Amino acid sequence: MSKKVHFFDFSTKRILSNDLSILDSDRLRLLYYGLVLSFFTLFILLADVLYQHHTILSIIIGVLFVASAMLFKFLTYKPRWTVISHLILIVGTLANLANIFIAIQNVNVVTVEAIIMILLFSFYMLGQRFGLIYSLVNIIPVVTLFILQYNNDYIIDLKPEIVDESTTIIGVFASFILIIFIHSHFYSAFIRTIKELKETSDKQSGLNVEFEKAIEKAQKSGEAKSDFLSTMSHEIRTPLNAVIGMSDLLITGNPRADQVENLEVLKFSAGNLLSIVNDVLDFNKIESGKLIFENIKFNLVELMQNICGGQMMTAQTKGLLFKLDVDNTLSKKMVFGDPTRITQIVFNLVSNAIKFTAEGNILVRVTCIEDRNNRVNVSFSVKDTGIGIEQDRLDMIFEPFIQESISTTRQYGGTGLGLAIVKRLLELQGFKIKAISKPGVGSEFSFNMEFPVSIEVYAGSTHHNQPQWIAENSETLSAIRMLIVEDNPVNVILMKKLLSKWNIVPSIAENGERAVELVQYGNFDIILMDLQMPVMNGFDAAIEIRKMSNPQKSDIPIIALTASALFDIRERVQESGMNDYVSKPFKPNELFEKIQTLVAKLPAAATLKYSDSPVTPQ
């Protein structure tokens, strides 16, 4: 609206622009054509009053004539319609008052029309507030004049000028033309505005429909992505379960020395593949916003020892010196937090440090930097003497699927998701990761976390070496009647071999429907339930079992064995009535502990109650 034009350019094209609303465009047009019409009307009136030798009227109309010309040029030079509107109203009001109080000293039809014109113009051009102001400024003096004349109090020295009928006719006609022009112009603008609003509303409705379709499409796309990840996870992790499981069984079966090395390579490669799959799934879970943090009690010192225990051996095989330094003030404290996510964060940082360090040392330090009565602020730091990172790439390495350079990816491998996962996990909890690095010298990654402290004092770990614990207690599971619901024959073989080491001979059901039949007519102490199966899946099978009228059948402990990547898997397992779940590929020790825990909760004679109707293992 402030667009400048050439001084001698009188066209409306330069003062109007596409970004103006219909109303503002019509206001500019009204000013343009209204001023042109006023200019010619005032020229005729000026000639008429000059011919009649009306000095005061000639001065008033002359001022209006010159003002209309100047304001027209101002409009075409700088189209600031609000300023011009105010100037027109001020000049018009002063001229009208001078005409009423000085020139003719009366109110005739022309002055009334002039007041009406000022009222319309002020409301249409400047809105309600200024419309009221200019209306009062013009009406109050007229009413005052009427009162003074009624009381015969209005007397000035100047003799009023008497205009003839020709001047009155010209003034009345010109006023009517301007009033009609203002009304018709704004009525047209009003109609066009309504049409534009309707068109906009129709377009908005169309956009809303398209937006709803886009949302629905995005939801379907998200569901398809989730289903795809779940399917791919199941299809990749299921064979990995067999590879890792069989490798464990072969390693514990007293193989020859040359076979041990081959089996370790096989297990290591399978573990790397599983790590890549888990990274992709974990990152997708984080980005979807469906990650839920636990708040359970644990000892930070014990957790760090467990995290770094296996990593120390990996570092030693590379000839690296690995040191874990944990603040002694944390040794007796039990804190609340999510140990699984802390493990994931520290494990990724330590794994990176070992991966990118060819020689030297790895230092993991955990320091209590603030200890209050019920909270502790802990600093975690992982420092290495590895290849280091260029300063300008420190921020980039926290982006997904990005490593320090292409050569780094080729030389060291990996998905580039580890640090991205670390950063996202910390940010979701309100913490930040810091990185200090120098190429050829090494890197240090650090972050601070705050934990609520339990009033309970940590008494030390009561767990022994897990494989030895299993060996010592495997006889306690020999009498357990177990049903395995699994459609994959390779996994069935793996489970049978694994359970044989625990002196368990299981029954097998190839799908959920068969599992329900076996439970209905047989007797079991625990069920290991796969989730994705033909005929009937594990969720539906668990629901059917929980509906059974016999409480000793409906209350059978069920552990879900899942290779799925669904984000809500834990909730779905709980909703279907299952007691717990183990992710494939599972750790034998973890599965054994869960079985032992659930069976221990059964009544003392539960495993002997149905000995009169056994089910033959398949």
mmCIF file of N, CA, C and O in Angstrom, residues 550-614:
data_model
loop_
_atom_site.group_PDB
_atom_site.id
_atom_site.type_symbol
_atom_site.label_atom_id
_atom_site.label_comp_id
_atom_site.label_asym_id
_atom_site.label_seq_id
_atom_site.Cartn_x
_atom_site.Cartn_y
_atom_site.Cartn_z
ATOM 1 N N ASN A 550 -12.248 -73.720 34.337
ATOM 2 C CA ASN A 550 -11.395 -74.308 35.371
ATOM 3 C C ASN A 550 -10.282 -73.322 35.719
ATOM 4 O O ASN A 550 -9.415 -73.041 34.893
ATOM 5 N N PRO A 551 -10.275 -72.794 36.929
ATOM 6 C CA PRO A 551 -9.277 -71.779 37.288
ATOM 7 C C PRO A 551 -7.841 -72.297 37.225
ATOM 8 O O PRO A 551 -6.921 -71.513 36.993
ATOM 9 N N GLN A 552 -7.645 -73.590 37.442
ATOM 10 C CA GLN A 552 -6.282 -74.126 37.399
ATOM 11 C C GLN A 552 -5.770 -74.243 35.968
ATOM 12 O O GLN A 552 -4.577 -74.426 35.752
ATOM 13 N N LYS A 553 -6.672 -74.144 34.998
ATOM 14 C CA LYS A 553 -6.252 -74.072 33.599
ATOM 15 C C LYS A 553 -6.177 -72.613 33.137
ATOM 16 O O LYS A 553 -5.256 -72.218 32.434
ATOM 17 N N SER A 554 -7.183 -71.839 33.543
ATOM 18 C CA SER A 554 -7.217 -70.434 33.102
ATOM 19 C C SER A 554 -6.106 -69.595 33.736
ATOM 20 O O SER A 554 -5.759 -68.533 33.215
ATOM 21 N N ASP A 555 -5.557 -70.086 34.860
ATOM 22 C CA ASP A 555 -4.505 -69.332 35.553
ATOM 23 C C ASP A 555 -3.103 -69.833 35.252
ATOM 24 O O ASP A 555 -2.143 -69.449 35.913
ATOM 25 N N ILE A 556 -2.964 -70.704 34.256
ATOM 26 C CA ILE A 556 -1.633 -71.221 33.910
ATOM 27 C C ILE A 556 -0.714 -70.061 33.518
ATOM 28 O O ILE A 556 -1.085 -69.215 32.704
ATOM 29 N N PRO A 557 0.486 -69.961 34.081
ATOM 30 C CA PRO A 557 1.428 -68.911 33.671
ATOM 31 C C PRO A 557 1.775 -69.017 32.188
ATOM 32 O O PRO A 557 2.028 -70.126 31.690
ATOM 33 N N ILE A 558 1.746 -67.893 31.479
ATOM 34 C CA ILE A 558 2.068 -67.866 30.047
ATOM 35 C C ILE A 558 3.160 -66.839 29.815
ATOM 36 O O ILE A 558 3.040 -65.676 30.204
ATOM 37 N N ILE A 559 4.243 -67.274 29.182
ATOM 38 C CA ILE A 559 5.330 -66.370 28.790
ATOM 39 C C ILE A 559 5.297 -66.226 27.276
ATOM 40 O O ILE A 559 5.349 -67.217 26.548
ATOM 41 N N ALA A 560 5.196 -65.009 26.807
ATOM 42 C CA ALA A 560 5.201 -64.759 25.369
ATOM 43 C C ALA A 560 6.629 -64.770 24.857
ATOM 44 O O ALA A 560 7.522 -64.176 25.459
ATOM 45 N N LEU A 561 6.837 -65.465 23.751
ATOM 46 C CA LEU A 561 8.129 -65.440 23.052
ATOM 47 C C LEU A 561 7.899 -64.688 21.751
ATOM 48 O O LEU A 561 7.180 -65.164 20.873
ATOM 49 N N THR A 562 8.463 -63.509 21.637
ATOM 50 C CA THR A 562 8.141 -62.670 20.480
ATOM 51 C C THR A 562 9.383 -62.142 19.789
ATOM 52 O O THR A 562 10.359 -61.767 20.445
ATOM 53 N N ALA A 563 9.316 -62.145 18.457
ATOM 54 C CA ALA A 563 10.352 -61.493 17.656
ATOM 55 C C ALA A 563 9.797 -60.219 17.038
ATOM 56 O O ALA A 563 10.407 -59.630 16.165
ATOM 57 N N SER A 564 8.628 -59.782 17.522
ATOM 58 C CA SER A 564 7.949 -58.621 16.954
ATOM 59 C C SER A 564 8.593 -57.329 17.424
ATOM 60 O O SER A 564 9.162 -57.249 18.505
ATOM 61 N N ALA A 565 8.435 -56.282 16.568
ATOM 62 C CA ALA A 565 8.964 -54.948 16.922
ATOM 63 C C ALA A 565 7.854 -53.972 17.252
ATOM 64 O O ALA A 565 8.082 -52.776 17.327
ATOM 65 N N LEU A 566 6.636 -54.480 17.420
ATOM 66 C CA LEU A 566 5.531 -53.581 17.727
ATOM 67 C C LEU A 566 5.809 -52.801 19.002
ATOM 68 O O LEU A 566 6.286 -53.355 19.989
ATOM 69 N N PHE A 567 5.503 -51.479 18.971
ATOM 70 C CA PHE A 567 5.812 -50.606 20.092
ATOM 71 C C PHE A 567 4.988 -50.941 21.333
ATOM 72 O O PHE A 567 5.437 -50.784 22.448
ATOM 73 N N ASP A 568 3.745 -51.405 21.085
ATOM 74 C CA ASP A 568 2.847 -51.663 22.209
ATOM 75 C C ASP A 568 2.810 -53.133 22.590
ATOM 76 O O ASP A 568 1.815 -53.611 23.113
ATOM 77 N N ILE A 569 3.902 -53.849 22.324
ATOM 78 C CA ILE A 569 3.900 -55.292 22.535
ATOM 79 C C ILE A 569 3.673 -55.633 23.999
ATOM 80 O O ILE A 569 2.931 -56.571 24.326
ATOM 81 N N ARG A 570 4.284 -54.864 24.900
ATOM 82 C CA ARG A 570 4.121 -55.156 26.321
ATOM 83 C C ARG A 570 2.666 -54.978 26.744
ATOM 84 O O ARG A 570 2.114 -55.821 27.452
ATOM 85 N N GLU A 571 2.035 -53.884 26.271
ATOM 86 C CA GLU A 571 0.637 -53.647 26.623
ATOM 87 C C GLU A 571 -0.263 -54.744 26.071
ATOM 88 O O GLU A 571 -1.185 -55.220 26.748
ATOM 89 N N ARG A 572 0.002 -55.163 24.828
ATOM 90 C CA ARG A 572 -0.829 -56.208 24.209
ATOM 91 C C ARG A 572 -0.664 -57.544 24.921
ATOM 92 O O ARG A 572 -1.617 -58.302 25.066
ATOM 93 N N VAL A 573 0.556 -57.810 25.357
ATOM 94 C CA VAL A 573 0.801 -59.050 26.109
ATOM 95 C C VAL A 573 0.004 -59.024 27.411
ATOM 96 O O VAL A 573 -0.645 -60.011 27.788
ATOM 97 N N GLN A 574 0.044 -57.896 28.096
ATOM 98 C CA GLN A 574 -0.690 -57.786 29.362
ATOM 99 C C GLN A 574 -2.197 -57.834 29.143
ATOM 100 O O GLN A 574 -2.928 -58.480 29.895
ATOM 101 N N GLU A 575 -2.678 -57.157 28.097
ATOM 102 C CA GLU A 575 -4.112 -57.139 27.827
ATOM 103 C C GLU A 575 -4.651 -58.521 27.486
ATOM 104 O O GLU A 575 -5.812 -58.825 27.786
ATOM 105 N N SER A 576 -3.840 -59.337 26.855
ATOM 106 C CA SER A 576 -4.292 -60.684 26.489
ATOM 107 C C SER A 576 -4.220 -61.651 27.664
ATOM 108 O O SER A 576 -4.645 -62.800 27.536
ATOM 109 N N GLY A 577 -3.670 -61.217 28.796
ATOM 110 C CA GLY A 577 -3.650 -62.056 29.994
ATOM 111 C C GLY A 577 -2.378 -62.837 30.217
ATOM 112 O O GLY A 577 -2.286 -63.625 31.167
ATOM 113 N N MET A 578 -1.359 -62.618 29.370
ATOM 114 C CA MET A 578 -0.089 -63.325 29.554
ATOM 115 C C MET A 578 0.697 -62.690 30.704
ATOM 116 O O MET A 578 0.555 -61.498 30.981
ATOM 117 N N ASN A 579 1.525 -63.484 31.342
ATOM 118 C CA ASN A 579 2.225 -63.024 32.545
ATOM 119 C C ASN A 579 3.488 -62.233 32.255
ATOM 120 O O ASN A 579 3.840 -61.305 32.994
ATOM 121 N N ASP A 580 4.197 -62.600 31.200
ATOM 122 C CA ASP A 580 5.482 -61.959 30.917
ATOM 123 C C ASP A 580 5.832 -62.218 29.461
ATOM 124 O O ASP A 580 5.130 -62.958 28.757
ATOM 125 N N TYR A 581 6.917 -61.612 28.998
ATOM 126 C CA TYR A 581 7.354 -61.904 27.634
ATOM 127 C C TYR A 581 8.877 -61.835 27.565
ATOM 128 O O TYR A 581 9.536 -61.168 28.364
ATOM 129 N N VAL A 582 9.415 -62.584 26.590
ATOM 130 C CA VAL A 582 10.855 -62.612 26.328
ATOM 131 C C VAL A 582 11.035 -62.360 24.833
ATOM 132 O O VAL A 582 10.366 -62.981 24.006
ATOM 133 N N SER A 583 11.921 -61.409 24.498
ATOM 134 C CA SER A 583 12.151 -61.076 23.087
ATOM 135 C C SER A 583 13.122 -62.056 22.456
ATOM 136 O O SER A 583 14.121 -62.444 23.066
ATOM 137 N N LYS A 584 12.828 -62.459 21.250
ATOM 138 C CA LYS A 584 13.753 -63.295 20.464
ATOM 139 C C LYS A 584 14.719 -62.383 19.726
ATOM 140 O O LYS A 584 14.309 -61.322 19.236
ATOM 141 N N PRO A 585 15.973 -62.784 19.603
ATOM 142 C CA PRO A 585 16.605 -63.952 20.223
ATOM 143 C C PRO A 585 16.734 -63.735 21.738
ATOM 144 O O PRO A 585 17.195 -62.678 22.165
ATOM 145 N N PHE A 586 16.332 -64.712 22.496
ATOM 146 C CA PHE A 586 16.346 -64.553 23.947
ATOM 147 C C PHE A 586 17.625 -65.137 24.539
ATOM 148 O O PHE A 586 18.299 -65.980 23.937
ATOM 149 N N LYS A 587 17.922 -64.669 25.751
ATOM 150 C CA LYS A 587 19.045 -65.220 26.492
ATOM 151 C C LYS A 587 18.513 -66.385 27.333
ATOM 152 O O LYS A 587 17.536 -66.222 28.068
ATOM 153 N N PRO A 588 19.135 -67.553 27.236
ATOM 154 C CA PRO A 588 18.653 -68.700 28.009
ATOM 155 C C PRO A 588 18.525 -68.396 29.502
ATOM 156 O O PRO A 588 17.578 -68.832 30.144
ATOM 157 N N ASN A 589 19.475 -67.632 30.035
ATOM 158 C CA ASN A 589 19.428 -67.320 31.467
ATOM 159 C C ASN A 589 18.185 -66.508 31.831
ATOM 160 O O ASN A 589 17.555 -66.727 32.862
ATOM 161 N N GLU A 590 17.848 -65.558 30.944
ATOM 162 C CA GLU A 590 16.667 -64.731 31.189
ATOM 163 C C GLU A 590 15.404 -65.574 31.163
ATOM 164 O O GLU A 590 14.524 -65.438 32.032
ATOM 165 N N LEU A 591 15.310 -66.474 30.169
ATOM 166 C CA LEU A 591 14.130 -67.328 30.077
ATOM 167 C C LEU A 591 14.035 -68.253 31.288
ATOM 168 O O LEU A 591 12.953 -68.431 31.866
ATOM 169 N N PHE A 592 15.158 -68.838 31.685
ATOM 170 C CA PHE A 592 15.159 -69.743 32.832
ATOM 171 C C PHE A 592 14.675 -69.023 34.098
ATOM 172 O O PHE A 592 13.861 -69.548 34.858
ATOM 173 N N GLU A 593 15.166 -67.806 34.289
ATOM 174 C CA GLU A 593 14.793 -67.059 35.494
ATOM 175 C C GLU A 593 13.302 -66.744 35.512
ATOM 176 O O GLU A 593 12.641 -66.852 36.546
ATOM 177 N N LYS A 594 12.742 -66.375 34.356
ATOM 178 C CA LYS A 594 11.318 -66.066 34.295
ATOM 179 C C LYS A 594 10.479 -67.318 34.542
ATOM 180 O O LYS A 594 9.448 -67.264 35.225
ATOM 181 N N ILE A 595 10.911 -68.443 33.978
ATOM 182 C CA ILE A 595 10.186 -69.707 34.221
ATOM 183 C C ILE A 595 10.220 -70.041 35.704
ATOM 184 O O ILE A 595 9.204 -70.379 36.318
ATOM 185 N N GLN A 596 11.411 -69.974 36.274
ATOM 186 C CA GLN A 596 11.581 -70.300 37.686
ATOM 187 C C GLN A 596 10.707 -69.409 38.569
ATOM 188 O O GLN A 596 10.060 -69.872 39.508
ATOM 189 N N THR A 597 10.667 -68.105 38.235
ATOM 190 C CA THR A 597 9.882 -67.161 39.037
ATOM 191 C C THR A 597 8.395 -67.470 38.972
ATOM 192 O O THR A 597 7.700 -67.480 39.992
ATOM 193 N N LEU A 598 7.881 -67.728 37.780
ATOM 194 C CA LEU A 598 6.453 -67.977 37.617
ATOM 195 C C LEU A 598 6.023 -69.322 38.202
ATOM 196 O O LEU A 598 4.965 -69.438 38.822
ATOM 197 N N VAL A 599 6.858 -70.344 38.027
ATOM 198 C CA VAL A 599 6.514 -71.662 38.567
ATOM 199 C C VAL A 599 6.546 -71.641 40.087
ATOM 200 O O VAL A 599 5.753 -72.308 40.757
ATOM 201 N N ALA A 600 7.450 -70.839 40.647
ATOM 202 C CA ALA A 600 7.552 -70.763 42.106
ATOM 203 C C ALA A 600 6.291 -70.181 42.735
ATOM 204 O O ALA A 600 6.004 -70.425 43.909
ATOM 205 N N LYS A 601 5.514 -69.430 41.965
ATOM 206 C CA LYS A 601 4.295 -68.828 42.491
ATOM 207 C C LYS A 601 3.109 -69.789 42.483
ATOM 208 O O LYS A 601 2.060 -69.474 43.031
ATOM 209 N N LEU A 602 3.280 -70.964 41.819
ATOM 210 C CA LEU A 602 2.187 -71.929 41.769
ATOM 211 C C LEU A 602 2.006 -72.587 43.134
ATOM 212 O O LEU A 602 2.942 -72.686 43.928
ATOM 213 N N PRO A 603 0.768 -73.087 43.431
ATOM 214 C CA PRO A 603 0.560 -73.843 44.673
ATOM 215 C C PRO A 603 1.494 -75.036 44.755
ATOM 216 O O PRO A 603 1.954 -75.569 43.741
ATOM 217 N N ALA A 604 1.765 -75.449 45.943
ATOM 218 C CA ALA A 604 2.772 -76.491 46.178
ATOM 219 C C ALA A 604 2.503 -77.751 45.389
ATOM 220 O O ALA A 604 3.425 -78.405 44.886
ATOM 221 N N ALA A 605 1.214 -78.150 45.288
ATOM 222 C CA ALA A 605 0.891 -79.410 44.614
ATOM 223 C C ALA A 605 0.426 -79.199 43.191
ATOM 224 O O ALA A 605 -0.099 -80.103 42.554
ATOM 225 N N ALA A 606 0.616 -77.999 42.658
ATOM 226 C CA ALA A 606 0.066 -77.694 41.346
ATOM 227 C C ALA A 606 0.636 -78.572 40.257
ATOM 228 O O ALA A 606 -0.054 -79.000 39.349
ATOM 229 N N THR A 607 1.929 -78.893 40.355
ATOM 230 C CA THR A 607 2.563 -79.656 39.292
ATOM 231 C C THR A 607 2.244 -81.140 39.373
ATOM 232 O O THR A 607 2.624 -81.901 38.508
ATOM 233 N N LEU A 608 1.543 -81.565 40.423
ATOM 234 C CA LEU A 608 1.221 -82.984 40.571
ATOM 235 C C LEU A 608 -0.273 -83.257 40.463
ATOM 236 O O LEU A 608 -0.691 -84.395 40.405
ATOM 237 N N LYS A 609 -1.095 -82.220 40.373
ATOM 238 C CA LYS A 609 -2.538 -82.367 40.499
ATOM 239 C C LYS A 609 -3.130 -83.168 39.363
ATOM 240 O O LYS A 609 -4.090 -83.910 39.533
ATOM 241 N N TYR A 610 -2.596 -82.978 38.148
ATOM 242 C CA TYR A 610 -3.196 -83.622 36.991
ATOM 243 C C TYR A 610 -2.348 -84.778 36.455
ATOM 244 O O TYR A 610 -2.356 -85.066 35.280
ATOM 245 N N SER A 611 -1.625 -85.470 37.308
ATOM 246 C CA SER A 611 -0.731 -86.529 36.856
ATOM 247 C C SER A 611 -1.486 -87.704 36.263
ATOM 248 O O SER A 611 -0.910 -88.552 35.601
ATOM 249 N N ASP A 612 -2.826 -87.747 36.466
ATOM 250 C CA ASP A 612 -3.597 -88.852 35.935
ATOM 251 C C ASP A 612 -3.971 -88.656 34.474
ATOM 252 O O ASP A 612 -4.504 -89.552 33.841
ATOM 253 N N SER A 613 -3.704 -87.495 33.895
ATOM 254 C CA SER A 613 -4.073 -87.272 32.488
ATOM 255 C C SER A 613 -2.974 -86.520 31.770
ATOM 256 O O SER A 613 -3.108 -85.370 31.405
ATOM 257 N N PRO A 614 -1.845 -87.186 31.568
ATOM 258 C CA PRO A 614 -0.729 -86.506 30.918
ATOM 259 C C PRO A 614 -0.982 -86.318 29.423
ATOM 260 O O PRO A 614 -1.810 -86.981 28.824
#
